[in-house]
Short mmCIF file of C-alpha atoms and ligand atoms in Angstrom, two decimals:
data_model
loop_
_atom_site.label_atom_id
_atom_site.label_comp_id
_atom_site.label_asym_id
_atom_site.label_seq_id
_atom_site.Cartn_x
_atom_site.Cartn_y
_atom_site.Cartn_z
CA MET A 46 7.23 55.69 10.69
CA LYS A 47 10.48 53.65 10.59
CA ILE A 48 10.52 51.78 14.60
CA GLY A 49 14.23 53.51 15.20
CA SER A 50 13.35 57.13 13.93
CA GLY A 51 9.62 57.01 15.96
CA LEU A 52 11.50 56.04 19.13
CA PHE A 53 14.26 58.30 18.24
CA SER A 54 11.31 61.04 18.32
CA ILE A 55 9.58 59.95 21.65
CA PHE A 56 12.89 60.57 23.52
CA CYS A 57 13.68 63.75 22.23
CA LEU A 58 10.87 64.69 23.50
CA ILE A 59 11.16 62.63 26.10
CA ILE A 60 14.05 65.08 26.41
CA ILE A 61 12.85 68.47 24.99
CA ILE A 62 9.64 69.48 27.37
CA PRO A 63 11.06 69.05 30.06
CA SER A 64 13.58 71.02 29.29
CA ILE A 65 11.25 73.51 27.92
CA LEU A 66 9.14 73.56 30.84
CA LEU A 67 12.48 73.99 32.67
CA ILE A 68 12.87 77.07 30.83
CA TYR A 69 9.49 78.53 31.79
CA SER A 70 9.51 77.88 34.80
CA MET A 71 12.87 79.54 35.93
CA ASN A 72 11.33 82.59 35.02
CA TYR A 73 8.28 82.55 37.34
CA ASP A 74 10.54 81.19 39.83
CA THR A 75 11.88 84.32 42.36
CA THR A 76 12.81 81.68 45.39
CA GLY A 77 15.29 79.87 43.36
CA ASN A 78 14.58 76.85 45.26
CA ILE A 79 11.79 74.85 42.67
CA GLY A 80 14.12 75.95 39.95
CA ILE A 81 17.28 73.83 41.23
CA TRP A 82 14.65 70.62 41.94
CA LEU A 83 13.17 71.25 38.55
CA THR A 84 16.90 71.27 37.10
CA ILE A 85 18.03 68.14 39.12
CA LEU A 86 15.01 66.25 37.99
CA VAL A 87 15.15 67.57 33.92
CA THR A 88 19.15 66.58 34.54
CA ILE A 89 17.97 62.67 35.82
CA ILE A 90 15.06 62.39 33.05
CA ASP A 91 17.15 63.44 29.96
CA ILE A 92 20.13 60.78 31.31
CA VAL A 93 17.39 58.45 32.16
CA ALA A 94 16.35 59.11 28.39
CA VAL A 95 19.26 59.21 26.82
CA VAL A 96 20.79 56.00 28.93
CA MET A 97 17.41 53.68 27.60
CA TRP A 98 17.88 55.49 24.03
CA VAL A 99 21.56 53.85 23.87
CA TRP A 100 20.53 50.39 25.06
CA ILE A 101 17.37 50.47 22.97
CA TYR A 102 19.16 51.37 19.91
CA LYS A 103 22.27 48.52 20.63
CA ARG A 104 20.23 46.20 22.21
CA ILE A 105 17.06 46.01 20.35
CA LEU A 106 17.27 48.26 17.08
CA VAL A 107 20.76 46.44 15.77
CA PRO A 108 19.81 43.22 16.07
CA LEU A 109 16.66 43.71 14.59
CA ASP A 110 18.42 45.55 12.17
CA LYS A 111 20.59 42.18 11.17
CA LEU A 112 17.75 40.26 11.51
CA GLN A 113 16.09 42.35 8.33
CA ILE A 114 19.29 41.75 6.28
CA ALA A 115 19.84 38.01 7.75
CA THR A 116 16.02 37.32 6.34
CA LYS A 117 16.89 38.97 2.74
CA ARG A 118 19.99 36.61 2.32
CA ILE A 119 18.17 33.69 2.75
CA ALA A 120 15.10 34.55 0.94
CA ASP A 121 18.46 34.98 -1.81
CA GLY A 122 18.88 31.01 -1.40
CA ASP A 123 21.59 31.93 1.04
CA LEU A 124 21.07 29.30 3.72
CA ASP A 125 24.87 29.19 5.32
CA TYR A 126 24.24 33.04 6.42
CA GLN A 127 24.24 32.91 11.00
CA LEU A 128 23.28 35.40 13.19
CA ASP A 129 25.56 36.22 15.82
CA GLU A 130 23.91 34.76 19.23
CA ARG A 131 25.80 37.64 20.98
CA ASP A 132 23.87 40.60 19.04
CA PHE A 133 20.69 38.69 20.81
CA SER A 134 21.59 38.19 24.40
CA GLU A 135 18.62 40.26 24.98
CA ILE A 136 16.08 38.85 22.02
CA PRO A 137 17.53 34.90 22.50
CA PHE A 138 13.83 33.84 21.26
CA LEU A 139 14.54 36.01 18.27
CA TYR A 140 17.67 33.71 17.55
CA ASN A 141 16.50 30.66 18.52
CA ASP A 142 13.31 31.12 16.31
CA PHE A 143 15.85 32.20 13.46
CA GLU A 144 18.57 29.41 13.40
CA ARG A 145 15.32 26.73 13.96
CA MET A 146 14.07 28.47 10.44
CA ARG A 147 16.89 28.13 8.52
CA ILE A 148 18.47 24.84 9.50
CA LYS A 149 15.04 23.40 8.68
CA LEU A 150 15.58 25.21 5.79
CA LYS A 151 18.63 23.79 5.05
CA GLU A 152 18.04 20.24 5.61
CA ASP A 153 14.89 20.27 3.59
CA GLU A 154 17.27 21.54 0.88
CA GLU A 155 19.79 18.41 1.17
CA GLU A 156 17.64 16.09 1.21
CA LYS A 157 15.64 17.42 -2.02
CA LYS A 158 19.53 17.34 -3.96
CA LEU A 159 20.05 14.01 -2.21
CA SER A 160 16.59 12.49 -3.72
CA GLU A 161 17.53 14.33 -7.14
CA ASP A 162 20.65 12.81 -6.78
CA ALA A 163 19.00 9.88 -6.11
CA ALA A 164 16.85 9.45 -8.80
CA LYS A 165 19.85 10.99 -11.63
CA GLU A 166 21.90 7.78 -10.71
CA LEU A 167 18.58 5.30 -10.26
CA VAL A 168 18.24 6.25 -14.54
CA SER A 169 21.32 6.12 -14.71
CA ASN A 170 21.83 2.70 -13.54
CA ILE A 171 18.72 1.36 -15.11
CA SER A 172 19.87 2.54 -18.38
CA HIS A 173 23.13 1.10 -18.01
CA ASP A 174 22.00 -1.95 -16.98
CA LEU A 175 19.41 -2.46 -19.89
CA LYS A 176 22.56 -2.25 -22.03
CA THR A 177 23.13 -5.75 -20.86
CA PRO A 178 20.74 -7.89 -22.32
CA LEU A 179 20.04 -5.93 -25.35
CA THR A 180 23.22 -6.52 -26.41
CA ALA A 181 22.63 -10.25 -25.97
CA ILE A 182 19.41 -10.17 -27.84
CA ARG A 183 20.81 -8.83 -30.73
CA GLY A 184 23.90 -11.59 -30.25
CA TYR A 185 20.78 -14.67 -30.65
CA VAL A 186 18.94 -12.89 -32.77
CA GLU A 187 22.13 -12.56 -35.21
CA GLY A 188 23.20 -16.37 -34.25
CA ILE A 189 19.81 -17.24 -35.70
CA LEU A 190 19.90 -15.35 -38.67
CA ASP A 191 23.61 -16.47 -39.66
CA GLY A 192 22.48 -19.75 -39.02
CA VAL A 193 24.70 -20.56 -36.35
CA ALA A 194 21.92 -21.93 -33.90
CA SER A 195 22.01 -25.35 -36.24
CA SER A 196 19.36 -27.29 -34.67
CA PRO A 197 15.90 -26.46 -33.58
CA GLN A 198 16.97 -27.74 -30.08
CA LYS A 199 19.36 -25.07 -30.02
CA THR A 200 16.98 -22.90 -31.28
CA ARG A 201 15.02 -22.78 -29.23
CA ASP A 202 17.72 -22.71 -26.36
CA TYR A 203 18.15 -19.15 -27.89
CA LEU A 204 14.67 -17.82 -28.18
CA ASN A 205 14.23 -19.45 -24.44
CA THR A 206 17.17 -16.98 -23.20
CA ILE A 207 15.74 -14.12 -25.63
CA TYR A 208 12.70 -14.27 -23.75
CA ASN A 209 14.68 -14.57 -20.26
CA LYS A 210 16.58 -11.69 -21.49
CA THR A 211 13.17 -9.67 -21.69
CA ASN A 212 12.16 -10.54 -18.46
CA ASP A 213 15.59 -8.72 -17.03
CA MET A 214 14.20 -6.06 -19.42
CA THR A 215 10.93 -5.94 -18.07
CA SER A 216 11.91 -5.83 -14.26
CA LEU A 217 14.36 -3.31 -15.06
CA ILE A 218 11.79 -1.03 -16.51
CA ASP A 219 9.40 -1.73 -14.17
CA GLU A 220 11.39 -0.34 -11.70
CA LEU A 221 12.22 3.06 -13.39
CA LEU A 222 7.75 2.88 -13.68
CA TYR A 223 7.70 2.36 -10.14
CA TYR A 224 10.47 5.22 -8.50
CA SER A 225 8.65 7.43 -11.16
CA GLN A 226 5.47 7.22 -9.60
CA VAL A 227 5.69 6.65 -5.94
CA ALA A 228 8.58 8.85 -5.92
CA GLU A 229 10.41 6.93 -3.35
CA LYS A 230 13.52 8.51 -1.63
CA HIS A 231 15.69 5.35 -2.03
CA MET A 232 15.00 2.47 -4.39
CA SER A 233 13.25 -0.37 -2.69
CA TYR A 234 14.48 -3.94 -2.54
CA LYS A 235 11.95 -6.69 -2.56
CA TYR A 236 13.73 -9.48 -0.69
CA GLU A 237 12.73 -12.71 -0.11
CA LYS A 238 13.58 -16.15 1.00
CA ILE A 239 15.89 -17.49 -2.12
CA TYR A 240 16.44 -21.47 -2.45
CA VAL A 241 20.13 -20.28 -3.16
CA LYS A 242 21.34 -23.80 -5.14
CA GLU A 243 18.24 -23.40 -6.97
CA PHE A 244 18.74 -19.66 -7.87
CA PHE A 245 22.79 -20.17 -9.28
CA ASP A 246 21.79 -22.99 -11.10
CA GLU A 247 18.99 -21.09 -12.99
CA TYR A 248 20.84 -18.29 -12.70
CA VAL A 249 23.99 -19.99 -14.58
CA LYS A 250 21.89 -21.84 -17.45
CA ASP A 251 21.60 -19.19 -19.40
CA LEU A 252 25.28 -17.33 -19.16
CA TYR A 253 26.23 -20.83 -20.44
CA LEU A 254 24.89 -20.47 -23.44
CA GLU A 255 25.55 -16.81 -23.89
CA LEU A 256 29.22 -17.93 -22.70
CA GLU A 257 29.22 -20.64 -25.21
CA THR A 258 27.58 -18.72 -28.23
CA ILE A 259 30.99 -16.37 -28.14
CA LYS A 260 33.15 -19.15 -27.62
CA ILE A 261 34.13 -18.69 -24.08
CA LYS A 262 34.85 -21.99 -21.89
CA PHE A 263 32.62 -21.46 -18.90
CA GLU A 264 33.29 -23.43 -15.51
CA TYR A 265 30.20 -23.79 -13.07
CA ILE A 266 31.09 -25.27 -9.19
CA VAL A 267 28.62 -24.81 -7.19
CA ASP A 268 28.56 -26.60 -3.53
CA ILE A 269 25.75 -25.32 -1.33
CA GLY A 270 22.86 -27.87 0.26
CA ARG A 271 19.40 -27.95 -1.62
CA ASN A 272 17.93 -26.14 1.16
CA THR A 273 20.11 -23.36 1.96
CA VAL A 274 18.43 -19.82 2.41
CA ILE A 275 18.46 -16.55 2.14
CA ASP A 276 16.87 -13.33 1.75
CA MET A 277 17.29 -11.29 -1.58
CA ASP A 278 16.07 -9.18 -4.08
CA LYS A 279 16.78 -11.75 -7.09
CA GLU A 280 16.54 -9.18 -9.66
CA GLN A 281 18.63 -6.78 -8.41
CA ILE A 282 21.51 -9.63 -7.22
CA LYS A 283 21.04 -10.60 -11.31
CA ARG A 284 21.92 -7.13 -12.22
CA ALA A 285 25.75 -6.95 -10.22
CA LEU A 286 26.10 -10.90 -11.30
CA ASN A 287 25.18 -9.54 -14.97
CA ASN A 288 27.65 -6.00 -14.16
CA ILE A 289 30.85 -8.91 -13.34
CA VAL A 290 30.86 -11.23 -16.60
CA SER A 291 30.16 -8.41 -18.62
CA ASN A 292 33.03 -7.09 -17.36
CA ALA A 293 35.25 -10.40 -17.78
CA VAL A 294 33.68 -10.56 -21.09
CA LYS A 295 34.63 -7.33 -22.07
CA TYR A 296 37.74 -7.35 -20.90
CA MET A 297 39.31 -10.37 -22.21
CA ASP A 298 41.99 -10.37 -23.90
CA LYS A 299 43.18 -14.34 -24.32
CA GLU A 300 43.04 -17.06 -27.23
CA GLU A 301 41.13 -19.60 -24.66
CA PRO A 302 38.74 -17.52 -22.79
CA GLU A 303 37.80 -18.67 -19.70
CA ILE A 304 35.59 -17.71 -16.80
CA HIS A 305 34.95 -19.75 -13.36
CA PHE A 306 31.49 -18.79 -11.17
CA ARG A 307 32.22 -21.21 -7.73
CA VAL A 308 29.49 -20.78 -5.50
CA THR A 309 30.24 -21.99 -1.92
CA GLU A 310 28.87 -21.78 1.87
CA THR A 311 30.48 -21.51 4.89
CA SER A 312 27.90 -21.89 8.83
CA ASP A 313 27.37 -18.19 7.84
CA ALA A 314 27.30 -16.94 4.40
CA ILE A 315 27.19 -17.09 0.75
CA ASN A 316 30.46 -16.69 -1.33
CA ILE A 317 30.36 -15.96 -4.70
CA GLN A 318 33.52 -16.57 -6.69
CA ILE A 319 33.74 -15.16 -10.50
CA SER A 320 36.99 -15.31 -12.04
CA ASP A 321 38.11 -14.60 -15.73
CA ASN A 322 41.81 -14.97 -17.55
CA GLY A 323 40.96 -11.55 -18.70
CA ARG A 324 43.64 -8.86 -18.80
CA GLY A 325 43.64 -8.08 -14.96
CA ILE A 326 43.70 -4.92 -13.34
CA ASP A 327 46.72 -2.51 -12.49
CA GLU A 328 47.90 -2.51 -8.67
CA LYS A 329 47.02 1.27 -8.66
CA ASP A 330 43.74 1.10 -10.27
CA LEU A 331 42.12 -2.49 -8.09
CA PRO A 332 41.28 -0.19 -5.03
CA HIS A 333 39.46 2.28 -6.79
CA ILE A 334 37.48 0.36 -9.78
CA PHE A 335 34.27 -0.07 -7.42
CA GLU A 336 34.01 4.00 -7.65
CA ARG A 337 31.03 5.78 -10.01
CA PHE A 338 32.91 6.48 -13.29
CA TYR A 339 36.55 5.78 -12.47
CA ARG A 340 37.78 3.31 -15.76
CA SER A 341 41.25 2.38 -15.27
CA ASP A 342 43.59 4.72 -18.28
CA VAL A 343 44.21 1.24 -19.75
CA SER A 344 40.00 0.89 -20.53
CA ARG A 345 39.80 4.70 -21.20
CA ASN A 346 41.89 4.38 -23.56
CA THR A 347 40.62 1.44 -25.38
CA LYS A 348 37.42 1.32 -27.50
CA LEU A 349 35.58 -0.68 -25.29
CA GLY A 350 32.44 1.76 -24.51
CA GLY A 351 31.66 1.82 -20.76
CA SER A 352 31.36 4.67 -18.04
CA GLY A 353 32.25 3.36 -15.44
CA ILE A 354 29.47 2.88 -13.17
CA GLY A 355 29.07 -1.47 -13.21
CA LEU A 356 31.28 -2.02 -10.40
CA SER A 357 29.32 0.34 -8.31
CA ILE A 358 25.68 -0.82 -8.44
CA VAL A 359 27.30 -3.93 -7.90
CA LYS A 360 28.56 -2.50 -4.48
CA LYS A 361 25.61 -0.78 -4.00
CA VAL A 362 23.45 -3.65 -4.74
CA ILE A 363 25.94 -6.16 -2.64
CA GLU A 364 26.01 -3.65 0.25
CA ASN A 365 21.97 -3.33 0.28
CA HIS A 366 21.72 -6.49 1.28
CA GLU A 367 24.51 -6.36 3.56
CA GLY A 368 27.21 -8.52 2.05
CA SER A 369 30.74 -7.24 0.81
CA VAL A 370 32.28 -7.26 -2.33
CA VAL A 371 36.27 -7.64 -2.60
CA ALA A 372 38.27 -8.17 -6.93
CA VAL A 373 41.49 -9.56 -6.88
CA SER A 374 43.85 -9.32 -9.77
CA LYS A 375 46.77 -10.29 -11.58
CA PRO A 376 47.37 -8.23 -14.86
CA GLY A 377 48.20 -10.07 -17.73
CA VAL A 378 46.66 -12.78 -16.27
CA GLY A 379 42.72 -12.16 -14.45
CA THR A 380 40.73 -10.81 -12.37
CA GLU A 381 38.40 -12.16 -9.41
CA VAL A 382 35.56 -10.74 -7.92
CA GLY A 383 34.11 -12.19 -4.52
CA ILE A 384 30.69 -11.85 -3.07
CA GLU A 385 29.67 -12.34 0.96
CA LEU A 386 26.42 -12.60 1.35
CA LYS A 387 24.94 -13.73 4.71
CA LYS A 388 22.66 -16.05 5.52
N1 LIG B 121 37.21 -8.47 -15.30
C1 LIG B 121 37.98 -7.80 -15.34
N2 LIG B 121 39.45 -7.39 -16.28
C2 LIG B 121 40.14 -5.95 -16.51
N3 LIG B 121 39.66 -5.35 -15.98
C3 LIG B 121 38.38 -5.59 -14.92
C4 LIG B 121 37.52 -6.17 -14.64
N4 LIG B 121 36.35 -5.83 -14.25
C5 LIG B 121 36.97 -4.15 -14.02
N5 LIG B 121 37.51 -4.30 -14.41
C6 LIG B 121 38.16 -2.06 -14.66
O1 LIG B 121 37.83 -1.70 -13.87
C7 LIG B 121 37.19 -0.47 -14.03
C8 LIG B 121 35.75 -0.33 -13.70
O2 LIG B 121 34.73 -1.43 -13.92
P1 LIG B 121 33.32 -0.99 -14.20
O3 LIG B 121 32.52 -2.17 -14.64
O4 LIG B 121 32.93 0.01 -13.26
O5 LIG B 121 32.90 0.19 -15.17
P2 LIG B 121 33.62 -0.36 -16.78
O6 LIG B 121 33.61 -1.30 -17.12
O7 LIG B 121 34.80 0.71 -17.74
O8 LIG B 121 32.08 0.57 -17.58
P3 LIG B 121 30.53 -0.07 -17.47
O9 LIG B 121 30.30 -0.54 -16.57
O10 LIG B 121 30.13 1.66 -17.09
O11 LIG B 121 30.24 -0.35 -19.13
C9 LIG B 121 37.02 -0.76 -15.94
O12 LIG B 121 37.39 0.05 -16.34
C10 LIG B 121 38.18 -1.97 -15.86
O13 LIG B 121 38.83 -0.61 -15.84
MG1 LIG B 122 31.29 -2.87 -16.08
#
């Protein structure tokens, strides 16, 4: 029996039984005194029963009904379905517990979605960055096969760079494996104290060779103390730099291409500037280039492949180092990307 109809039957009995007794006793009451008192009593009982029924119906049965509807909606996945607090003034604990459950489920759902999005983003970022060393390796191997590496020293340099590029790829794949095994919510960074000058000297060695093979003039200026140290994740910073340089190469349109790499320091920061004399970026595109999947109309209309995520990776890596990245550009003249990393 349902709770509503059960209660209704009880209230009917409360009203009907005294009424029957009243009628029955009136038949035997000769004085009429008992009849008056019984009538008053039965009327009071009936009124109380009706008032109680209405109260229980409105304050308990209707809210329970609403709770049942809400539970069904939540079970069907509608976690935004909210109860009206005013309906539960007599049973506030039910409303509070239900709301707590709904909010917790909603938070869990959002967190799950966020970590799924983060996983998707990580996989697409790594796939994107794997392309860069692969393209370079293919270039060097072709260089060796075509005899561009004319001396044994050159061949050794090429092979060394291929070796370094495969190391870059290994760390990217390790990152992917680490993520899939540990299933962490956020990508973990491996911060360590790095001697900045040594790091950049090493980084540009490969870069110099790489740009030389594609006939881009490269200038490296470093004005940093030997002992300057910052906390960073070397592999991630390399990824960011690779993305900036690969843009400088990809969007180059000059007969005499140039890329300049400058690293300087102030009392509390390291500044890195990478500039090119490529085709530059339109004023209207410049504020958006760090957004994920943003590509200027010019980029989209050319055959230069790309998904528009390179600079969003740069931004993420630099911001995770609590640094900042900006770009200035003049269409037709060139682009400069500046990074500041706090000491
Ligand atoms: N050095 C540059 N010179 C000219 N345009 C640039 C330069 N760097 C970035 N851009 C512009 O900014 C856009 C976004 O760059 P981003 O690296 O994020 O994506 P992408 O290079 O188009 O694709 P992806 O890096 O995913 O292969 C580019 O499409 C291009 O229009
Ligand atoms: Mg790019």
